[in-house]
Short mmCIF file of C-alpha atoms in Angstrom, two decimals:
data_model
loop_
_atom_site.label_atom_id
_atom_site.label_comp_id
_atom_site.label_asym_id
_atom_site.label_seq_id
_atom_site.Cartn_x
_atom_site.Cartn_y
_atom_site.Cartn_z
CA UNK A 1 131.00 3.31 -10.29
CA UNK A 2 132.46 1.79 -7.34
CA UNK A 3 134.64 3.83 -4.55
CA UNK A 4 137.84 4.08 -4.84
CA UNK A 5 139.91 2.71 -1.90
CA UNK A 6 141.69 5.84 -0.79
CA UNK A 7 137.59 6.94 -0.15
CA UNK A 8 137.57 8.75 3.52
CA UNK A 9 134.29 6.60 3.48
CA UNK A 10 135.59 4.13 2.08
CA UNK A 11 138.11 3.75 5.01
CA UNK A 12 135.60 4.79 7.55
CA UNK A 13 133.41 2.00 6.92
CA UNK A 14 136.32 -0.65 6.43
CA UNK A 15 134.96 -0.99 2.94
CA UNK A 16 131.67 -2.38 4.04
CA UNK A 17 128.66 -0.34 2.74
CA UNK A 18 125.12 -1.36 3.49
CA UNK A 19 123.61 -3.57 1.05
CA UNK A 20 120.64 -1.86 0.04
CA UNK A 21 119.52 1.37 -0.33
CA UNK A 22 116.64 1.54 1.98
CA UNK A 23 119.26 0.50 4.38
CA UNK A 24 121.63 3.32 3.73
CA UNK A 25 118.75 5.93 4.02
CA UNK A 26 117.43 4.46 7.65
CA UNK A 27 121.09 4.44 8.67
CA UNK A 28 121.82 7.66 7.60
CA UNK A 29 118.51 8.87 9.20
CA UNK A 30 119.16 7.46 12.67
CA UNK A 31 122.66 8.87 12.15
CA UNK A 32 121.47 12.20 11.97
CA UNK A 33 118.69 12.23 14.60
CA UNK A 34 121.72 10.44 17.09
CA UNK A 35 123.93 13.60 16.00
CA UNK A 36 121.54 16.40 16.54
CA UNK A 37 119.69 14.82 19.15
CA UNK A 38 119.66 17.74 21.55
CA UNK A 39 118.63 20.13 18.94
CA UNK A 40 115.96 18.25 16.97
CA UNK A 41 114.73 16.56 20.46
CA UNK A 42 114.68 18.94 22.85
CA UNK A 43 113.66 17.52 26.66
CA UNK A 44 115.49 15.23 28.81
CA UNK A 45 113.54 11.75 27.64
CA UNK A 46 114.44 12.25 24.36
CA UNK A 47 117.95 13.21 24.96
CA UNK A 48 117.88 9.82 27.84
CA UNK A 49 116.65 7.42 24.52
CA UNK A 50 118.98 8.67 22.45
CA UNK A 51 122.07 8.23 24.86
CA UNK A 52 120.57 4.57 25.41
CA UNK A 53 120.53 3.58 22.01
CA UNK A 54 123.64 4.64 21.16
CA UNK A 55 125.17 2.41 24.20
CA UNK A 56 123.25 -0.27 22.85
CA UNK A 57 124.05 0.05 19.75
CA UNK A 58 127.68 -0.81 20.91
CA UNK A 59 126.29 -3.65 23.52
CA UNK A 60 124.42 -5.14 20.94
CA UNK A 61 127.33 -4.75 18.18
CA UNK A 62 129.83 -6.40 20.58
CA UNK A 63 127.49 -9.06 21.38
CA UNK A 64 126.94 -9.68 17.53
CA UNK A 65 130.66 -10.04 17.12
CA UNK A 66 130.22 -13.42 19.22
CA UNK A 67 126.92 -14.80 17.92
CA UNK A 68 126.62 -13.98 14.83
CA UNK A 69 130.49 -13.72 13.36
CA UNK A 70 131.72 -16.27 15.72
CA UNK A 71 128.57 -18.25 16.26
CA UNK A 72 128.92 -18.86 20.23
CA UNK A 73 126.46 -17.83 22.19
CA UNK A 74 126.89 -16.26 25.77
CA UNK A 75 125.08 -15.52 28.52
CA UNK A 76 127.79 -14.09 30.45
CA UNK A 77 127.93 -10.50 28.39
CA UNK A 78 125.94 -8.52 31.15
CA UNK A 79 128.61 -9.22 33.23
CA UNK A 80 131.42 -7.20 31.45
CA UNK A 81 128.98 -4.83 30.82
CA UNK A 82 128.50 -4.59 34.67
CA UNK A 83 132.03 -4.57 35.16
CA UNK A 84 132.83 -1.66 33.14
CA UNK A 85 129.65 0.43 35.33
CA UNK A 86 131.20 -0.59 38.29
CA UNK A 87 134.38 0.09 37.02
CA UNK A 88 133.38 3.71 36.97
CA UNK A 89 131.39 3.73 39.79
CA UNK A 90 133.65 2.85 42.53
CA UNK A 91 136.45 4.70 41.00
CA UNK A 92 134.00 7.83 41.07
CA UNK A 93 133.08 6.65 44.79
CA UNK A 94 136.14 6.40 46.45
CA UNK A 95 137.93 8.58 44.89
CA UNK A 96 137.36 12.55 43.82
CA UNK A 97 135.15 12.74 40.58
CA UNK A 98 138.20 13.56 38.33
CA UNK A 99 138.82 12.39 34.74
CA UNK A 100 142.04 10.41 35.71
CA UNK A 101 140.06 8.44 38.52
CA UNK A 102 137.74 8.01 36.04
CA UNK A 103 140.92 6.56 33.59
CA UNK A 104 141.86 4.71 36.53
CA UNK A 105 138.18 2.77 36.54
CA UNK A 106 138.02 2.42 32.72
CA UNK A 107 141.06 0.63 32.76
CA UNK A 108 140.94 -1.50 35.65
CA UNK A 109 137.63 -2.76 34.39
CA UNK A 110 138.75 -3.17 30.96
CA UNK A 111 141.62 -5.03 32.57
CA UNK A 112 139.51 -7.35 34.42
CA UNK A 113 136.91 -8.19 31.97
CA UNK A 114 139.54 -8.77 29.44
CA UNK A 115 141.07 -11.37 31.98
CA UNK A 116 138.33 -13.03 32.76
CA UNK A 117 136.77 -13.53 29.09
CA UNK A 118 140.44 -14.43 28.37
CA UNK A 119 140.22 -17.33 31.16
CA UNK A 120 136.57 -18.75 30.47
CA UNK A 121 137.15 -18.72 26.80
CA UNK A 122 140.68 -20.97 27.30
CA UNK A 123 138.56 -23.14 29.48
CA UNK A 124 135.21 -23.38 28.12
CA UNK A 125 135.34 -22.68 24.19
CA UNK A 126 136.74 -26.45 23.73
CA UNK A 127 133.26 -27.68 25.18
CA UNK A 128 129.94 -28.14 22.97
CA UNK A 129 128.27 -24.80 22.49
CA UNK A 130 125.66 -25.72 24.92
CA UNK A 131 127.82 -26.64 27.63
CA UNK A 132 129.41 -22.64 27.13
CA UNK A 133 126.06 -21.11 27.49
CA UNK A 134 125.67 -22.99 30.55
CA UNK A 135 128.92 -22.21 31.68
CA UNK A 136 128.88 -18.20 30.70
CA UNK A 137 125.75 -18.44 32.71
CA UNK A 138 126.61 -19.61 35.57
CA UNK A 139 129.52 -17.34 35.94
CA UNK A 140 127.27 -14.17 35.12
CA UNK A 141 124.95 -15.38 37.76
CA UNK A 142 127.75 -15.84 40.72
CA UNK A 143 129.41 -12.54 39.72
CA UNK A 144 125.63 -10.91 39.62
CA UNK A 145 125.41 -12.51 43.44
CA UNK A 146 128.71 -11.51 44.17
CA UNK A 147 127.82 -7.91 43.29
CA UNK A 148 124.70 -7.86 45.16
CA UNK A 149 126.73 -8.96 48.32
CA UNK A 150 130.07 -7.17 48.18
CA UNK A 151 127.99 -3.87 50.36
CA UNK A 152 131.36 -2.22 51.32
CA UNK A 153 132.74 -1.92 47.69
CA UNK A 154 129.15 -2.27 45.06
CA UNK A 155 126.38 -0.85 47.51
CA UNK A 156 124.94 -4.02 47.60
CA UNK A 157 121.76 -4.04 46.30
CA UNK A 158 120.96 -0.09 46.22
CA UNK A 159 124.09 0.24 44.15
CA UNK A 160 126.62 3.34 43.97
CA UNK A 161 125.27 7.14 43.28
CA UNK A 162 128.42 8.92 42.04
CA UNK A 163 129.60 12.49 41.28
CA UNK A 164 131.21 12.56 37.90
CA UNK A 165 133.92 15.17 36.58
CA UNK A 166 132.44 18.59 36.95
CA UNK A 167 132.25 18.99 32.75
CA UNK A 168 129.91 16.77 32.62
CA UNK A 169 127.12 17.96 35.08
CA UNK A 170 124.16 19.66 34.59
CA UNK A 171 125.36 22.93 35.90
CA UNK A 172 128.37 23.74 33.76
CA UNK A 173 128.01 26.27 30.93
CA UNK A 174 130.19 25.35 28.05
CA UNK A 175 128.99 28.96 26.55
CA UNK A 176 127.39 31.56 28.09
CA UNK A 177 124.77 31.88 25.59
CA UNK A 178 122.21 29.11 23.90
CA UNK A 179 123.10 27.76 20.55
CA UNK A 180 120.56 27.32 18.34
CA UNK A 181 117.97 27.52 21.38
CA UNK A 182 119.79 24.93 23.42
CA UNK A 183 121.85 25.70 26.49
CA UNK A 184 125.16 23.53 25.74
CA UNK A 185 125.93 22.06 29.39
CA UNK A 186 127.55 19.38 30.89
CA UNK A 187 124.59 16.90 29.92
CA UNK A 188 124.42 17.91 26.60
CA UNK A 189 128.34 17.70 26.49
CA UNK A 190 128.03 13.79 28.19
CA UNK A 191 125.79 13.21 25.35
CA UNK A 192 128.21 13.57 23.00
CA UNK A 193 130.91 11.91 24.80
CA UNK A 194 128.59 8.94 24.37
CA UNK A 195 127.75 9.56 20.98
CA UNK A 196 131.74 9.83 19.70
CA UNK A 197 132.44 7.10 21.83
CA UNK A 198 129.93 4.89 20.26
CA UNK A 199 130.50 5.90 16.79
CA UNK A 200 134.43 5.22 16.93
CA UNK A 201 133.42 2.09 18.82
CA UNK A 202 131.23 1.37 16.00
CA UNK A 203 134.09 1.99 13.36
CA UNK A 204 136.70 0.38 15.31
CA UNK A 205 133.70 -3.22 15.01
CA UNK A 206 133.94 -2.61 11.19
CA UNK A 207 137.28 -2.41 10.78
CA UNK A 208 137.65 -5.76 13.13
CA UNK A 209 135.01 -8.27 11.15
CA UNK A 210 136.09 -7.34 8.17
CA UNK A 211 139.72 -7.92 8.20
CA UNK A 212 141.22 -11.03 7.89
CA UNK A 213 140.86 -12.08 11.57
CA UNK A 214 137.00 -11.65 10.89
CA UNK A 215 137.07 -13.73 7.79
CA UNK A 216 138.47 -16.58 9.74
CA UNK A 217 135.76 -16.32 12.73
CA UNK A 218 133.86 -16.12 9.80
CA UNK A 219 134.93 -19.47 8.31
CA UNK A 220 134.73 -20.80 12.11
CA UNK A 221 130.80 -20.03 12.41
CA UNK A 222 130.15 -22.19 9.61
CA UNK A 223 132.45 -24.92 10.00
CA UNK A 224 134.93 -25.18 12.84
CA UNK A 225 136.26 -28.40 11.86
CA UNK A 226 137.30 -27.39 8.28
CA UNK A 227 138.59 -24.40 10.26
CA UNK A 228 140.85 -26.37 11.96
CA UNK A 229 142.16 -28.79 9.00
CA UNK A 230 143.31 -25.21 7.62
CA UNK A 231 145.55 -24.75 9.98
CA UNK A 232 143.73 -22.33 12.24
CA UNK A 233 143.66 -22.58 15.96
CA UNK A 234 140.07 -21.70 16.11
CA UNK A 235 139.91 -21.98 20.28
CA UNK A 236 142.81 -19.10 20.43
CA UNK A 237 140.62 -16.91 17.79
CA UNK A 238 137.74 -17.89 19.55
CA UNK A 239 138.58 -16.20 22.65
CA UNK A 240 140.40 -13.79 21.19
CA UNK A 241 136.84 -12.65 19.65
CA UNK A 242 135.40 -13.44 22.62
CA UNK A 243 137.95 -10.90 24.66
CA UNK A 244 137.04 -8.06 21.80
CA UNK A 245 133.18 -8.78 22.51
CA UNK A 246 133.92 -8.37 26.57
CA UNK A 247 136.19 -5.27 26.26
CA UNK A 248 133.14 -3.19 23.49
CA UNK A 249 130.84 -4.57 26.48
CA UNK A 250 132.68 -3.03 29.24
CA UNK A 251 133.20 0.56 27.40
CA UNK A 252 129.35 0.36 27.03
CA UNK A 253 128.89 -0.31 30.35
CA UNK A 254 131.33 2.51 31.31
CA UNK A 255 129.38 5.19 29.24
CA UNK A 256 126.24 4.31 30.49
CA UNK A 257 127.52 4.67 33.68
CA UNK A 258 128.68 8.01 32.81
CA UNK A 259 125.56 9.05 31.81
CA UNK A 260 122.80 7.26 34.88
CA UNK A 261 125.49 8.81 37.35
CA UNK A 262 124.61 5.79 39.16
CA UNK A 263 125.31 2.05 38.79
CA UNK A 264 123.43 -0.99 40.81
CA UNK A 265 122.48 -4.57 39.93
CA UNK A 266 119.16 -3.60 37.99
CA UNK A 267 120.81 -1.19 35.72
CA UNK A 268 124.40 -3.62 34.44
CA UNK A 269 123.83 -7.23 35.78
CA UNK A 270 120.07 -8.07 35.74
CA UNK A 271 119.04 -11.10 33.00
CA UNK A 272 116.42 -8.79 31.49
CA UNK A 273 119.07 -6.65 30.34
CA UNK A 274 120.59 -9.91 28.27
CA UNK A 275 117.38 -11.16 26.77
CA UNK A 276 116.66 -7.63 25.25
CA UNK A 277 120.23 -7.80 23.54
CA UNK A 278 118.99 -11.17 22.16
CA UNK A 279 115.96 -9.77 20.87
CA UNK A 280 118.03 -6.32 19.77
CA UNK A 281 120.39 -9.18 17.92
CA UNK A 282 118.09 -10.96 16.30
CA UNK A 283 115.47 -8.15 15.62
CA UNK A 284 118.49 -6.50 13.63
CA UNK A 285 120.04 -9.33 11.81
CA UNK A 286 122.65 -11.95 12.78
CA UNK A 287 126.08 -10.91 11.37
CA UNK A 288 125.67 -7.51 10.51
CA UNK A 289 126.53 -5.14 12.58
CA UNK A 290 124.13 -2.92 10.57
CA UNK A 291 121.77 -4.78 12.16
CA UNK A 292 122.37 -3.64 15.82
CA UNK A 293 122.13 -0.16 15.03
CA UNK A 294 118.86 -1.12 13.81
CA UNK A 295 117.70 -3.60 16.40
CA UNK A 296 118.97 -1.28 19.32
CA UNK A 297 116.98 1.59 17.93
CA UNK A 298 113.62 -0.10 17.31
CA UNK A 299 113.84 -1.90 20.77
CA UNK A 300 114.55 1.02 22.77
CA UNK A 301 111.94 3.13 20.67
CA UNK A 302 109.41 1.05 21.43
CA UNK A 303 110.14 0.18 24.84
CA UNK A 304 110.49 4.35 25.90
CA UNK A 305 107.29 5.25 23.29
CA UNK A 306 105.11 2.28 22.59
CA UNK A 307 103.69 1.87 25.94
CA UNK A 308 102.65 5.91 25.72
CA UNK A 309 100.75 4.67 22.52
CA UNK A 310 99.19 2.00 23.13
CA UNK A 311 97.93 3.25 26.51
CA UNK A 312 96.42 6.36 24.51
CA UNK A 313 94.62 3.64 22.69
CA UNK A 314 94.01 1.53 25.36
CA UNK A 315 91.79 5.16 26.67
CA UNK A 316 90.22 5.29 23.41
CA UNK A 317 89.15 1.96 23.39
CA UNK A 318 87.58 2.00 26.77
CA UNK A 319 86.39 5.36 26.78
CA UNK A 320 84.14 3.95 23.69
CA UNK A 321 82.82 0.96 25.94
CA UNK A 322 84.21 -1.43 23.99
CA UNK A 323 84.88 -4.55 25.86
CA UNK A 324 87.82 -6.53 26.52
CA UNK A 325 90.22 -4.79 23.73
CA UNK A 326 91.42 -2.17 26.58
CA UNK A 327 92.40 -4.78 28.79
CA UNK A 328 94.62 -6.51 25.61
CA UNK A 329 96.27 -3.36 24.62
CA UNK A 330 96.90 -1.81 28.04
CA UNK A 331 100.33 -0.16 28.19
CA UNK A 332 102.00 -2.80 30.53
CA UNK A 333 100.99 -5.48 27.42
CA UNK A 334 104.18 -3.51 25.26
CA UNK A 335 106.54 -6.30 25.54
CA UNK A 336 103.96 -8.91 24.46
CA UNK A 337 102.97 -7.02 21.28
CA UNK A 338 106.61 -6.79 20.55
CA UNK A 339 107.17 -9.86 21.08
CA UNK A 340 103.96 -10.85 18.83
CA UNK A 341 105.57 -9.06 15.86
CA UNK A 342 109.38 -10.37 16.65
CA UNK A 343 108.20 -13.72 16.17
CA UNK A 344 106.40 -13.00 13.21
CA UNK A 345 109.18 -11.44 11.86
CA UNK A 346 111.49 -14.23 12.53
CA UNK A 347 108.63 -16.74 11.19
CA UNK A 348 108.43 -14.86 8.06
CA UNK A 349 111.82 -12.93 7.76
CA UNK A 350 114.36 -15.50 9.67
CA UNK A 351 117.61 -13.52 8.82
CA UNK A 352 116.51 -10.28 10.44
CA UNK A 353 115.65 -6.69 8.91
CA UNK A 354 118.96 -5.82 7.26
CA UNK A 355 118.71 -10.04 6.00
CA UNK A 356 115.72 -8.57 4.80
CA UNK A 357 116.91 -5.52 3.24
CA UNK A 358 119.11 -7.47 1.28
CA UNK A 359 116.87 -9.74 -0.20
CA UNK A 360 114.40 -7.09 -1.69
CA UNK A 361 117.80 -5.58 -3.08
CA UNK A 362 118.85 -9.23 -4.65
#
C-alpha cells in the first residue's frame, strides 16, 4: 500500500523513499546513532566523528547536486566551503563571540559565495565541461593562495582560533544534573546544532532535486542539447544549481567551523579535502543523495577507525615474525586499502552502493 501524500513522511522526504530495504534499515541506523550520538558514544572522538559526518554528509550532498543531478564537475567546492569557515571565523575574531556576529558571518559568506558561484557559472558553464573543471580549479587555487596570504584578516597560514557564543562552550551547563549519564553542555548542545542543521539541510536537498527544477537538471545531465530544443535555458539552471551547491557548501563550512572553534587553510581550502568528497560521491552513488549519507559515513569511519585496526593487526602480524605483511598493513597504508576496495567497488559495482542497493531490489 503506498503512502498517502498528506504522509508527514511523505512530505519530509519530498516523496522520495529509499529504494530498497536494506537501504532504509542502514539509513535509519546511521540516523539513530547521528541522533543519540552523545549517549550511545560517549567520549569526545566519537562525538568529533559524528559531528564530521554529519557536515559531510551535507558537503558531499551539495556537491552531488552538481555532479551527479547536474552532471558538471567542480573543483572549486572547497572554496565555498572555506568561505563559509572563514565567514565565521573572522566575524567571531573581530568581533565579540555573540550569535548576531555570528549571523553577521553566516550571511556575508553566504552572500559572497552565492556571488561568486553566480559569476563563474554565467561565465564558465557555456564552455566544455573540461574547460569548467579547469576553470573552478584555478579559481579555488588563487582564492586558497589568497587566503594563505591575506595575514591581517585569515591568519595566514596558522589560521583564526575563535571564541564562539558562550552556549556553545564546554563549560556551560544546560542542566544542573546529567541526563541519562551525560552532562548536557555547550559541546553536546553544538552537536546538535550541527545535527538539526544538517538534517533540515538534508530535507531542504530532497525537496530541491525532486521538484520540477530537479527534473530539468535532470534532463540536462543526460542531454543538454535536447534540453535546450525544449525550451530550457539550461546555462541559467545550470548556475542556478550551481549557486544551491555553493550556498549547502558554505553552511557546511560554517558548522564545522562552529564546531573546530578554529578555521585555517588545512581544515576548509586544502585539495585533500576535495578528493575525499569525490571518493565520498562516488563511494555513495552518483545522483542519490542517499548515497552521501552513506559515502560520508563509511569514509569518515574508516579514516577516524581503520587506521586503529589495521595497526592492531599490523602488531599482530609482526609480533608473530611474520615477514613483510606488517610493513603492507601498517596504519599509515589506510588510504591505500581504501582505495584498493573503492576501485574494486567501482570495477564491479560502477553506480555506487545505493546503485547497488537498487539492483539486488530490481
Amino acid at each position: 500500500m503506498s503512502m498517502l501524500p498528506n504522509n508527514p513522511i511523505h512530505s519530509l522526504l519530498s516523496g522520495d523513499y529509499p529504494r530498497s530495504r536494506v537501504l532504509g534499515v542502514l539509513l535509519f541506523v546511521v540516523l539513530i546513532c547521528l541522533a543519540f550520538a552523545p549517549f550511545l558514544f560517549p567520549g569526545s572522538q566519537p562525538l568529533n566523528v559524528a559531528a564530521k559526518i554529519c557536515v559531510f554528509v551535507i558537503l558531499v550532498a551539495s556537491y552531488d547536486l552538481l555532479l551527479g543531478y547536474t552532471g558538471i564537475v567542480s573543483f572549486a567546492h572547497t572554496m565555498f566551503y572555506g568561505i563559509g569557515g572563514y565567514g565565521v571565523a573572522i566575524a567571531m575574531y573581530n568581533f565579540s563571540p555573540t550569535w548576531s556576529a555570528l549571523g553577521i558571518g553566516v550571511v556575508v559568506a553566504l552572500v559572497l559565495a552565492i556571488l561568486l558561484a553566480l559569476l563563474i557559472g554565467l561565465f564558465s558553464l557555456r564552455v566544455r565541461a573540461i574547460f569548467f573543471a579547469m576553470i573552478t580549479l584555478a579559481v579555488a587555487s588563487a582564492f586558497a593562495i589568497l587566503a594563505s596570504q591575506l595575514n591581517e584578516i585569515t591568519g595566514g597560514e596558522d589560521g583564526r582560533s575563535y571564541r564562539i557564543p558562550e552556549m556553545l562552550r564546554p563549560a556551560f551547563r544546560l542542566f544542573d544534573e546529567p541526563v541519562m549519564g551525560v552532562m548536557i553542555n555547550g559541546r553536546i548542545l553544538s552537536y546538535y546544532l550541527i545535527f538539526l542543521s544538517a538534517l533540515i539541510l538534508f530535507l531542504l536537498a530532497l525537496r530541491v532535486v525532486n521538484s520540477p527544477f530537479g527534473r530539468v537538471l535532470q534532463a540536462i545531465r543526460e542531454n543538454d542539447f535536447r534540453a535546450e530544443a525544449l525550451g530550457y535555458r539550461v546555462v541559467v539552471y545550470r548556475s542556478i544549481a550551481n549557486c544551491l551547491s555553493a550556498g549547502m557548501a558554505t553552511l557546511a563550512g560554517v558548522l564545522m567551523a562552529l564546531w573546530l572553534r578554529y578555521t585555517g587553510p588545512d581544515t576548509t581550502l586544502s585539495f585533500a579535502i576535495m578528493i575525499d568528497i569525490l571518493l565520498m560521491v562516488v563511494i555513495g552513488g552518483m545522483g542519490t543523495l542517499y548515497g552521501a549519507v552513506l559515502g560520508a559515513t563509511i569514509f569518515i569511519l574508516a579514516q577516524n577507525y581503520l587506521q586503529v585496526l589495521m595497526g592492531q593487526f599490523s602488531g599482530m602480524l609482526e609480533a608473530a615474525g611474520i615477514p613483510l605483511l606488517p610493513g603492507l598493513f601498517h596504519a599509515d597504508r589506510w588510504l591505500l586499502w581504501l582505495g584498493i576496495l573503492f576501485v574494486l567497488s567501482v570495477y564491479f559495482f560502477p553506480v555506487g552502493i545505493v546503485g547497488k542497493l537498487r539492483q539486488m531490489r530490481s
